[in-house]
Amino acid sequence: MRRIRAAVTGAVTLSLAFTATACGGGESGEATPKTLTYWATNQGSSLEVDKKVLQPELDQFERETGIKVKLEVIPWSDLLNRILTATTSGQGPDVLNIGNTWSASLQSTGALLPFDAKNFEAVGGKDRFVDSALGSTGVAGKDPAAVPLYSMAYALYYNKQMFKDAGIAKPPTTWDEVTAAGKKLSKDGKWGIGVEGSNLSNNIHQVFVLAKQHGADFFTADGKADFTSDGAVAAVKQYVDLMATQKIVAPGNAEYAQNQSLSDFAKDKTGMVLWQTPSQTFASQGMAPEEWGVVPAPVPAGKPGQDKQTNSMVAGINMAVFKNTKNLDGALKFVKFMTSDEEQILLNKAYGSVPPVKGAQKDPAFSDPSLTVIRDTLAGSAAALPQVPEESQFETVVGTAVKELFADAAAGRPVTTESVRAKLEKAQQQMPKK
Amino acid sequence: MTRTAVAPTSDPAVRKAAPGGAPAPRRSGRRRIALPYLLLLPALLLELLVHLIPMLMGIGMSFKELTQFYIRDWSSAPWAGLDNFAVSIDFDAPVGQALLKSFLTTCLFTVLSVALCWFLGTAAAIFLQEEFRGRGILRTLFLVPYALPVYTAVITWAFMFQRDNGLINHVLHDQLGIGDSPAFWLIGDNSFWALLVVSVWKGWPFAFLTVMAGLQNIPRDMYEAAALDGAGVLKQIRHITLPSLRPVNQILVLVLFLWTFNDFNTPFVLFGEAAPEAADLISLHIYQSSFQTWNFGTGSAMSVLLLLFLLVVTGVYLLLTTRGRKTSDV
């Protein structure tokens, strides 16, 4: 009998213990934890490449501080959901990378540590960072929710041999020139320019810049969604028209979402792509650096600059600290390490991006022509995506609208100002009411 | 548990291992009643934890204005009353319209998918009922889709459905010359049919397996008697096989219906974060409404509505089928 009782008690205790851990008890009570968990985004051509780039640096950090960093590289498709889950459960990593466009959205959840004066001081000061990069770290007027880690911007990449074969003397700098060049290139199964019609974020980046060029924004000054202004409609139509009416984009691009447009480019099937720092991907697809050229992304007319001459969003990755971290001191030390001049030079070199840290930008590694274009764009003609809490929703609903319009264009259905406006109207009504 | 395992024995260890069977001679009545329940307790606790509590939380969330501002502590979100439900079923506004369209798409999709799964599964099971060379191999092959991990299988389908480099268009367009230009399968209207193909491919082996098991219970001599009376194969299927399979089919169709109606993995892996309008199944739609527009309150309300719908359908179905069965048994 006693044995039965013992067995039953054991079973119940075990199940209760299981319940407790499943609820997220976790380990705690450690006075000075000697480990950090770090979620890195996928920057290189694969998750493995990222581990190879980052692990030696994390080992270096451990040698310097005695703090071990547990690395997890997370694919883009999972990252936002993983962060949301971590936010809800409170069980997240100590330090994480986020896409800089999400800064304001994630800031609004209250899960990220605000970088106030004191925290900025702990990582070396705000002045070390480039202004444009700091513009994508959270809502203006609030303490940033993250610090910039890697910077990128859009530029126009073109295939030198295809341009030569089509008799195009100089790479295009305005949209009219892009269309003209595209028409010369689009024949015999080859196409002018590549798009990623099913990639919601990429769609947003492109139509955001075009909207700026039409003098419009997707949010009003007080942060309300404003998707159906004439400028916004014209911007979306102009982008989809590259396929629908200009016919310089292959219809198949409407279903691209996995960077297939880059492999088409590397395989000489597409003459141009608008992209952020694709040099590593081109190389991994077997394209030699001398086979492609790069110029600033196109503007309506003239030269890139502010406002209507905006030709890129401020792209990049930020580094944030999870507010629930049990090792705040170590987490800030790690952010300081990753944003130090030496690490910035090394990491940005490995990823083909530009350091958002002024000191590191001076390194000669970042003055080759392709990176100079990016650097100049970031300094003079790039604009940050709206830093509003609803940015993430905006990416989803407007990105989906553009995807659906591309599907219409690919199927040969007309894309008109009315159909564009209707899709954007629907997108706007799907935004959560405030 | 088999009979032999509960045979009375003097070994106490063996006796304890057999709680539900023959009574151990010296056990008191109350304990005997309590023990099975105690042994079920861990499972009950887990069921509570994994199913019931989240479900109740979801119902709670559906009455709150739960956006990203409150997900760190959802209980602090402002009370929304029935607003989330009102938005979900306001069929004149885009959110309700999209939900209704997605619901109707899912209904059509489910009916087609379940019918095809059932038909293919039953046909294959009947075909493989007779002994012949290679029957074992065929049986194994037919179960392959069921055995493969969903993600791997569906991502392979996604590759095959690609317009320019996929196998489907290579066969249909390049080799058979169907259509003027290669068709899109992953965007636009065709995506519905692409999703149906994958769903049936994935679902019919379960029907096959279930019907095959059901066929084992039909006595062979019924067929022999029917054959002696001059009934052909079709007549035998109609008058012996199908009626005998009735109880099996009743559960099979219900399970297939619930799985297909709620299927999230297939469209999510096939189409990614935003399904084309033509193939916007309701689970993915609700996922997008809650996790991608971060409007968890409305998403929860939609889930509660879906739950209610499935409960009603299941209830009515069970009522109708069991009543029918009782009268036919009489």
PDB file of N, CA and C in Angstrom, chain B residues 32-107:
ATOM      1  N   ARG B  32      -9.504   1.270  -4.875  1.00  0.00           N
ATOM      2  CA  ARG B  32      -9.603   0.674  -6.197  1.00  0.00           C
ATOM      3  C   ARG B  32     -10.259   1.669  -7.168  1.00  0.00           C
ATOM      4  N   ILE B  33     -11.187   2.414  -6.642  1.00  0.00           N
ATOM      5  CA  ILE B  33     -11.850   3.392  -7.511  1.00  0.00           C
ATOM      6  C   ILE B  33     -10.930   4.568  -7.803  1.00  0.00           C
ATOM      7  N   ALA B  34     -10.158   4.974  -6.806  1.00  0.00           N
ATOM      8  CA  ALA B  34      -9.350   6.190  -6.941  1.00  0.00           C
ATOM      9  C   ALA B  34      -8.145   5.993  -7.855  1.00  0.00           C
ATOM     10  N   LEU B  35      -7.563   4.785  -7.806  1.00  0.00           N
ATOM     11  CA  LEU B  35      -6.273   4.610  -8.487  1.00  0.00           C
ATOM     12  C   LEU B  35      -6.292   4.976  -9.971  1.00  0.00           C
ATOM     13  N   PRO B  36      -7.268   4.494 -10.744  1.00  0.00           N
ATOM     14  CA  PRO B  36      -7.247   4.853 -12.176  1.00  0.00           C
ATOM     15  C   PRO B  36      -7.275   6.363 -12.385  1.00  0.00           C
ATOM     16  N   TYR B  37      -8.049   7.042 -11.556  1.00  0.00           N
ATOM     17  CA  TYR B  37      -8.135   8.492 -11.713  1.00  0.00           C
ATOM     18  C   TYR B  37      -6.800   9.156 -11.381  1.00  0.00           C
ATOM     19  N   LEU B  38      -6.162   8.632 -10.324  1.00  0.00           N
ATOM     20  CA  LEU B  38      -4.855   9.196  -9.962  1.00  0.00           C
ATOM     21  C   LEU B  38      -3.849   8.986 -11.087  1.00  0.00           C
ATOM     22  N   LEU B  39      -3.931   7.821 -11.705  1.00  0.00           N
ATOM     23  CA  LEU B  39      -2.986   7.560 -12.800  1.00  0.00           C
ATOM     24  C   LEU B  39      -3.285   8.440 -14.008  1.00  0.00           C
ATOM     25  N   LEU B  40      -4.534   8.837 -14.122  1.00  0.00           N
ATOM     26  CA  LEU B  40      -4.882   9.709 -15.245  1.00  0.00           C
ATOM     27  C   LEU B  40      -4.497  11.165 -14.967  1.00  0.00           C
ATOM     28  N   LEU B  41      -4.235  11.454 -13.698  1.00  0.00           N
ATOM     29  CA  LEU B  41      -4.039  12.841 -13.293  1.00  0.00           C
ATOM     30  C   LEU B  41      -2.964  13.580 -14.107  1.00  0.00           C
ATOM     31  N   PRO B  42      -1.773  12.976 -14.280  1.00  0.00           N
ATOM     32  CA  PRO B  42      -0.757  13.716 -15.052  1.00  0.00           C
ATOM     33  C   PRO B  42      -1.250  14.094 -16.438  1.00  0.00           C
ATOM     34  N   ALA B  43      -1.917  13.142 -17.089  1.00  0.00           N
ATOM     35  CA  ALA B  43      -2.430  13.423 -18.438  1.00  0.00           C
ATOM     36  C   ALA B  43      -3.465  14.537 -18.382  1.00  0.00           C
ATOM     37  N   LEU B  44      -4.327  14.486 -17.362  1.00  0.00           N
ATOM     38  CA  LEU B  44      -5.354  15.512 -17.233  1.00  0.00           C
ATOM     39  C   LEU B  44      -4.729  16.892 -17.031  1.00  0.00           C
ATOM     40  N   LEU B  45      -3.715  16.914 -16.158  1.00  0.00           N
ATOM     41  CA  LEU B  45      -3.042  18.181 -15.896  1.00  0.00           C
ATOM     42  C   LEU B  45      -2.453  18.753 -17.178  1.00  0.00           C
ATOM     43  N   LEU B  46      -1.802  17.884 -17.932  1.00  0.00           N
ATOM     44  CA  LEU B  46      -1.179  18.352 -19.180  1.00  0.00           C
ATOM     45  C   LEU B  46      -2.231  18.822 -20.173  1.00  0.00           C
ATOM     46  N   GLU B  47      -3.324  18.072 -20.229  1.00  0.00           N
ATOM     47  CA  GLU B  47      -4.408  18.453 -21.138  1.00  0.00           C
ATOM     48  C   GLU B  47      -4.919  19.853 -20.782  1.00  0.00           C
ATOM     49  N   LEU B  48      -5.051  20.059 -19.470  1.00  0.00           N
ATOM     50  CA  LEU B  48      -5.487  21.354 -18.964  1.00  0.00           C
ATOM     51  C   LEU B  48      -4.515  22.437 -19.415  1.00  0.00           C
ATOM     52  N   LEU B  49      -3.249  22.112 -19.255  1.00  0.00           N
ATOM     53  CA  LEU B  49      -2.195  23.089 -19.508  1.00  0.00           C
ATOM     54  C   LEU B  49      -2.055  23.397 -20.997  1.00  0.00           C
ATOM     55  N   VAL B  50      -2.122  22.321 -21.797  1.00  0.00           N
ATOM     56  CA  VAL B  50      -1.823  22.496 -23.218  1.00  0.00           C
ATOM     57  C   VAL B  50      -3.057  22.934 -24.011  1.00  0.00           C
ATOM     58  N   HIS B  51      -4.247  22.472 -23.582  1.00  0.00           N
ATOM     59  CA  HIS B  51      -5.436  22.782 -24.377  1.00  0.00           C
ATOM     60  C   HIS B  51      -6.394  23.759 -23.715  1.00  0.00           C
ATOM     61  N   LEU B  52      -6.828  23.365 -22.506  1.00  0.00           N
ATOM     62  CA  LEU B  52      -7.944  24.124 -21.926  1.00  0.00           C
ATOM     63  C   LEU B  52      -7.550  25.529 -21.512  1.00  0.00           C
ATOM     64  N   ILE B  53      -6.430  25.659 -20.810  1.00  0.00           N
ATOM     65  CA  ILE B  53      -6.043  26.997 -20.330  1.00  0.00           C
ATOM     66  C   ILE B  53      -5.796  27.953 -21.497  1.00  0.00           C
ATOM     67  N   PRO B  54      -5.004  27.546 -22.512  1.00  0.00           N
ATOM     68  CA  PRO B  54      -4.838  28.467 -23.651  1.00  0.00           C
ATOM     69  C   PRO B  54      -6.158  28.819 -24.316  1.00  0.00           C
ATOM     70  N   MET B  55      -7.071  27.822 -24.365  1.00  0.00           N
ATOM     71  CA  MET B  55      -8.342  28.099 -25.018  1.00  0.00           C
ATOM     72  C   MET B  55      -9.118  29.155 -24.223  1.00  0.00           C
ATOM     73  N   LEU B  56      -9.131  28.982 -22.896  1.00  0.00           N
ATOM     74  CA  LEU B  56      -9.834  29.966 -22.064  1.00  0.00           C
ATOM     75  C   LEU B  56      -9.160  31.335 -22.177  1.00  0.00           C
ATOM     76  N   MET B  57      -7.819  31.336 -22.226  1.00  0.00           N
ATOM     77  CA  MET B  57      -7.114  32.604 -22.383  1.00  0.00           C
ATOM     78  C   MET B  57      -7.492  33.264 -23.701  1.00  0.00           C
ATOM     79  N   GLY B  58      -7.591  32.428 -24.748  1.00  0.00           N
ATOM     80  CA  GLY B  58      -7.963  32.954 -26.062  1.00  0.00           C
ATOM     81  C   GLY B  58      -9.350  33.586 -26.025  1.00  0.00           C
ATOM     82  N   ILE B  59     -10.272  32.924 -25.327  1.00  0.00           N
ATOM     83  CA  ILE B  59     -11.623  33.489 -25.219  1.00  0.00           C
ATOM     84  C   ILE B  59     -11.562  34.814 -24.458  1.00  0.00           C
ATOM     85  N   GLY B  60     -10.755  34.840 -23.409  1.00  0.00           N
ATOM     86  CA  GLY B  60     -10.578  36.084 -22.645  1.00  0.00           C
ATOM     87  C   GLY B  60     -10.029  37.197 -23.519  1.00  0.00           C
ATOM     88  N   MET B  61      -9.012  36.844 -24.337  1.00  0.00           N
ATOM     89  CA  MET B  61      -8.378  37.855 -25.195  1.00  0.00           C
ATOM     90  C   MET B  61      -9.349  38.431 -26.211  1.00  0.00           C
ATOM     91  N   SER B  62     -10.330  37.608 -26.606  1.00  0.00           N
ATOM     92  CA  SER B  62     -11.225  38.074 -27.663  1.00  0.00           C
ATOM     93  C   SER B  62     -12.103  39.230 -27.183  1.00  0.00           C
ATOM     94  N   PHE B  63     -12.161  39.438 -25.880  1.00  0.00           N
ATOM     95  CA  PHE B  63     -12.955  40.554 -25.356  1.00  0.00           C
ATOM     96  C   PHE B  63     -12.079  41.757 -25.013  1.00  0.00           C
ATOM     97  N   LYS B  64     -10.797  41.705 -25.444  1.00  0.00           N
ATOM     98  CA  LYS B  64      -9.883  42.798 -25.080  1.00  0.00           C
ATOM     99  C   LYS B  64      -9.347  43.480 -26.323  1.00  0.00           C
ATOM    100  N   GLU B  65      -8.947  44.699 -26.120  1.00  0.00           N
ATOM    101  CA  GLU B  65      -8.351  45.453 -27.218  1.00  0.00           C
ATOM    102  C   GLU B  65      -6.841  45.194 -27.179  1.00  0.00           C
ATOM    103  N   LEU B  66      -6.473  44.036 -27.703  1.00  0.00           N
ATOM    104  CA  LEU B  66      -5.106  43.570 -27.474  1.00  0.00           C
ATOM    105  C   LEU B  66      -4.220  43.847 -28.698  1.00  0.00           C
ATOM    106  N   THR B  67      -3.406  44.885 -28.608  1.00  0.00           N
ATOM    107  CA  THR B  67      -2.459  45.201 -29.674  1.00  0.00           C
ATOM    108  C   THR B  67      -1.057  45.089 -29.118  1.00  0.00           C
ATOM    109  N   GLN B  68      -0.076  45.498 -29.920  1.00  0.00           N
ATOM    110  CA  GLN B  68       1.303  45.308 -29.460  1.00  0.00           C
ATOM    111  C   GLN B  68       1.624  46.065 -28.183  1.00  0.00           C
ATOM    112  N   PHE B  69       0.807  47.084 -27.877  1.00  0.00           N
ATOM    113  CA  PHE B  69       1.096  47.869 -26.682  1.00  0.00           C
ATOM    114  C   PHE B  69       0.864  47.066 -25.403  1.00  0.00           C
ATOM    115  N   TYR B  70       0.122  45.967 -25.519  1.00  0.00           N
ATOM    116  CA  TYR B  70      -0.243  45.243 -24.302  1.00  0.00           C
ATOM    117  C   TYR B  70       0.246  43.797 -24.296  1.00  0.00           C
ATOM    118  N   ILE B  71       0.973  43.373 -25.321  1.00  0.00           N
ATOM    119  CA  ILE B  71       1.256  41.929 -25.332  1.00  0.00           C
ATOM    120  C   ILE B  71       2.211  41.503 -24.223  1.00  0.00           C
ATOM    121  N   ARG B  72       2.968  42.430 -23.658  1.00  0.00           N
ATOM    122  CA  ARG B  72       3.843  42.036 -22.546  1.00  0.00           C
ATOM    123  C   ARG B  72       3.009  41.624 -21.348  1.00  0.00           C
ATOM    124  N   ASP B  73       1.844  42.254 -21.185  1.00  0.00           N
ATOM    125  CA  ASP B  73       0.986  41.907 -20.066  1.00  0.00           C
ATOM    126  C   ASP B  73      -0.444  42.038 -20.570  1.00  0.00           C
ATOM    127  N   TRP B  74      -0.925  40.959 -21.211  1.00  0.00           N
ATOM    128  CA  TRP B  74      -2.182  41.103 -21.937  1.00  0.00           C
ATOM    129  C   TRP B  74      -3.374  41.347 -21.030  1.00  0.00           C
ATOM    130  N   SER B  75      -3.225  40.980 -19.734  1.00  0.00           N
ATOM    131  CA  SER B  75      -4.373  41.195 -18.854  1.00  0.00           C
ATOM    132  C   SER B  75      -4.621  42.692 -18.631  1.00  0.00           C
ATOM    133  N   SER B  76      -3.607  43.524 -18.902  1.00  0.00           N
ATOM    134  CA  SER B  76      -3.792  44.963 -18.688  1.00  0.00           C
ATOM    135  C   SER B  76      -4.446  45.655 -19.893  1.00  0.00           C
ATOM    136  N   ALA B  77      -4.699  44.897 -20.963  1.00  0.00           N
ATOM    137  CA  ALA B  77      -5.300  45.512 -22.151  1.00  0.00           C
ATOM    138  C   ALA B  77      -6.713  45.995 -21.848  1.00  0.00           C
ATOM    139  N   PRO B  78      -7.130  47.109 -22.446  1.00  0.00           N
ATOM    140  CA  PRO B  78      -8.467  47.623 -22.156  1.00  0.00           C
ATOM    141  C   PRO B  78      -9.560  46.668 -22.624  1.00  0.00           C
ATOM    142  N   TRP B  79     -10.654  46.686 -21.913  1.00  0.00           N
ATOM    143  CA  TRP B  79     -11.808  45.846 -22.211  1.00  0.00           C
ATOM    144  C   TRP B  79     -12.452  46.329 -23.514  1.00  0.00           C
ATOM    145  N   ALA B  80     -12.760  45.419 -24.402  1.00  0.00           N
ATOM    146  CA  ALA B  80     -13.343  45.840 -25.681  1.00  0.00           C
ATOM    147  C   ALA B  80     -14.783  45.382 -25.832  1.00  0.00           C
ATOM    148  N   GLY B  81     -15.276  44.637 -24.874  1.00  0.00           N
ATOM    149  CA  GLY B  81     -16.635  44.116 -24.987  1.00  0.00           C
ATOM    150  C   GLY B  81     -16.763  43.241 -26.217  1.00  0.00           C
ATOM    151  N   LEU B  82     -17.801  43.470 -27.001  1.00  0.00           N
ATOM    152  CA  LEU B  82     -18.020  42.641 -28.186  1.00  0.00           C
ATOM    153  C   LEU B  82     -17.453  43.282 -29.461  1.00  0.00           C
ATOM    154  N   ASP B  83     -16.667  44.364 -29.272  1.00  0.00           N
ATOM    155  CA  ASP B  83     -16.154  45.087 -30.444  1.00  0.00           C
ATOM    156  C   ASP B  83     -15.419  44.186 -31.432  1.00  0.00           C
ATOM    157  N   ASN B  84     -14.548  43.315 -30.892  1.00  0.00           N
ATOM    158  CA  ASN B  84     -13.767  42.452 -31.781  1.00  0.00           C
ATOM    159  C   ASN B  84     -14.669  41.553 -32.613  1.00  0.00           C
ATOM    160  N   PHE B  85     -15.734  41.065 -31.978  1.00  0.00           N
ATOM    161  CA  PHE B  85     -16.671  40.204 -32.701  1.00  0.00           C
ATOM    162  C   PHE B  85     -17.436  41.029 -33.745  1.00  0.00           C
ATOM    163  N   ALA B  86     -17.793  42.253 -33.350  1.00  0.00           N
ATOM    164  CA  ALA B  86     -18.536  43.110 -34.278  1.00  0.00           C
ATOM    165  C   ALA B  86     -17.700  43.393 -35.523  1.00  0.00           C
ATOM    166  N   VAL B  87     -16.406  43.683 -35.322  1.00  0.00           N
ATOM    167  CA  VAL B  87     -15.525  43.948 -36.465  1.00  0.00           C
ATOM    168  C   VAL B  87     -15.421  42.703 -37.346  1.00  0.00           C
ATOM    169  N   SER B  88     -15.316  41.539 -36.708  1.00  0.00           N
ATOM    170  CA  SER B  88     -15.119  40.304 -37.469  1.00  0.00           C
ATOM    171  C   SER B  88     -16.319  39.959 -38.338  1.00  0.00           C
ATOM    172  N   ILE B  89     -17.532  40.290 -37.850  1.00  0.00           N
ATOM    173  CA  ILE B  89     -18.696  39.882 -38.643  1.00  0.00           C
ATOM    174  C   ILE B  89     -19.382  41.066 -39.321  1.00  0.00           C
ATOM    175  N   ASP B  90     -18.685  42.205 -39.398  1.00  0.00           N
ATOM    176  CA  ASP B  90     -19.225  43.328 -40.151  1.00  0.00           C
ATOM    177  C   ASP B  90     -18.859  43.119 -41.619  1.00  0.00           C
ATOM    178  N   PHE B  91     -19.782  42.480 -42.353  1.00  0.00           N
ATOM    179  CA  PHE B  91     -19.427  42.043 -43.702  1.00  0.00           C
ATOM    180  C   PHE B  91     -19.438  43.172 -44.731  1.00  0.00           C
ATOM    181  N   ASP B  92     -19.718  44.396 -44.281  1.00  0.00           N
ATOM    182  CA  ASP B  92     -19.642  45.533 -45.203  1.00  0.00           C
ATOM    183  C   ASP B  92     -18.272  46.189 -45.151  1.00  0.00           C
ATOM    184  N   ALA B  93     -17.503  45.901 -44.105  1.00  0.00           N
ATOM    185  CA  ALA B  93     -16.167  46.490 -43.957  1.00  0.00           C
ATOM    186  C   ALA B  93     -15.114  45.458 -44.361  1.00  0.00           C
ATOM    187  N   PRO B  94     -13.917  45.920 -44.741  1.00  0.00           N
ATOM    188  CA  PRO B  94     -12.902  45.006 -45.287  1.00  0.00           C
ATOM    189  C   PRO B  94     -12.543  43.834 -44.383  1.00  0.00           C
ATOM    190  N   VAL B  95     -12.447  44.053 -43.057  1.00  0.00           N
ATOM    191  CA  VAL B  95     -12.021  42.954 -42.190  1.00  0.00           C
ATOM    192  C   VAL B  95     -13.059  41.825 -42.221  1.00  0.00           C
ATOM    193  N   GLY B  96     -14.339  42.185 -42.061  1.00  0.00           N
ATOM    194  CA  GLY B  96     -15.385  41.182 -42.086  1.00  0.00           C
ATOM    195  C   GLY B  96     -15.535  40.539 -43.452  1.00  0.00           C
ATOM    196  N   GLN B  97     -15.462  41.388 -44.487  1.00  0.00           N
ATOM    197  CA  GLN B  97     -15.560  40.885 -45.866  1.00  0.00           C
ATOM    198  C   GLN B  97     -14.484  39.837 -46.137  1.00  0.00           C
ATOM    199  N   ALA B  98     -13.248  40.180 -45.738  1.00  0.00           N
ATOM    200  CA  ALA B  98     -12.128  39.267 -45.983  1.00  0.00           C
ATOM    201  C   ALA B  98     -12.331  37.980 -45.202  1.00  0.00           C
ATOM    202  N   LEU B  99     -12.853  38.094 -43.965  1.00  0.00           N
ATOM    203  CA  LEU B  99     -13.074  36.894 -43.155  1.00  0.00           C
ATOM    204  C   LEU B  99     -14.144  36.013 -43.785  1.00  0.00           C
ATOM    205  N   LEU B 100     -15.225  36.638 -44.255  1.00  0.00           N
ATOM    206  CA  LEU B 100     -16.308  35.880 -44.873  1.00  0.00           C
ATOM    207  C   LEU B 100     -15.813  35.167 -46.131  1.00  0.00           C
ATOM    208  N   LYS B 101     -15.027  35.909 -46.930  1.00  0.00           N
ATOM    209  CA  LYS B 101     -14.520  35.329 -48.177  1.00  0.00           C
ATOM    210  C   LYS B 101     -13.603  34.142 -47.856  1.00  0.00           C
ATOM    211  N   SER B 102     -12.772  34.347 -46.859  1.00  0.00           N
ATOM    212  CA  SER B 102     -11.864  33.288 -46.458  1.00  0.00           C
ATOM    213  C   SER B 102     -12.643  32.082 -45.939  1.00  0.00           C
ATOM    214  N   PHE B 103     -13.726  32.333 -45.196  1.00  0.00           N
ATOM    215  CA  PHE B 103     -14.552  31.254 -44.662  1.00  0.00           C
ATOM    216  C   PHE B 103     -15.195  30.452 -45.796  1.00  0.00           C
ATOM    217  N   LEU B 104     -15.748  31.177 -46.788  1.00  0.00           N
ATOM    218  CA  LEU B 104     -16.403  30.478 -47.903  1.00  0.00           C
ATOM    219  C   LEU B 104     -15.385  29.686 -48.711  1.00  0.00           C
ATOM    220  N   THR B 105     -14.206  30.299 -48.939  1.00  0.00           N
ATOM    221  CA  THR B 105     -13.136  29.581 -49.646  1.00  0.00           C
ATOM    222  C   THR B 105     -12.802  28.300 -48.898  1.00  0.00           C
ATOM    223  N   THR B 106     -12.696  28.412 -47.557  1.00  0.00           N
ATOM    224  CA  THR B 106     -12.327  27.247 -46.760  1.00  0.00           C
ATOM    225  C   THR B 106     -13.406  26.169 -46.849  1.00  0.00           C
ATOM    226  N   CYS B 107     -14.687  26.585 -46.849  1.00  0.00           N
ATOM    227  CA  CYS B 107     -15.775  25.596 -46.951  1.00  0.00           C
ATOM    228  C   CYS B 107     -15.672  24.801 -48.257  1.00  0.00           C
TER     229      CYS B 107
END
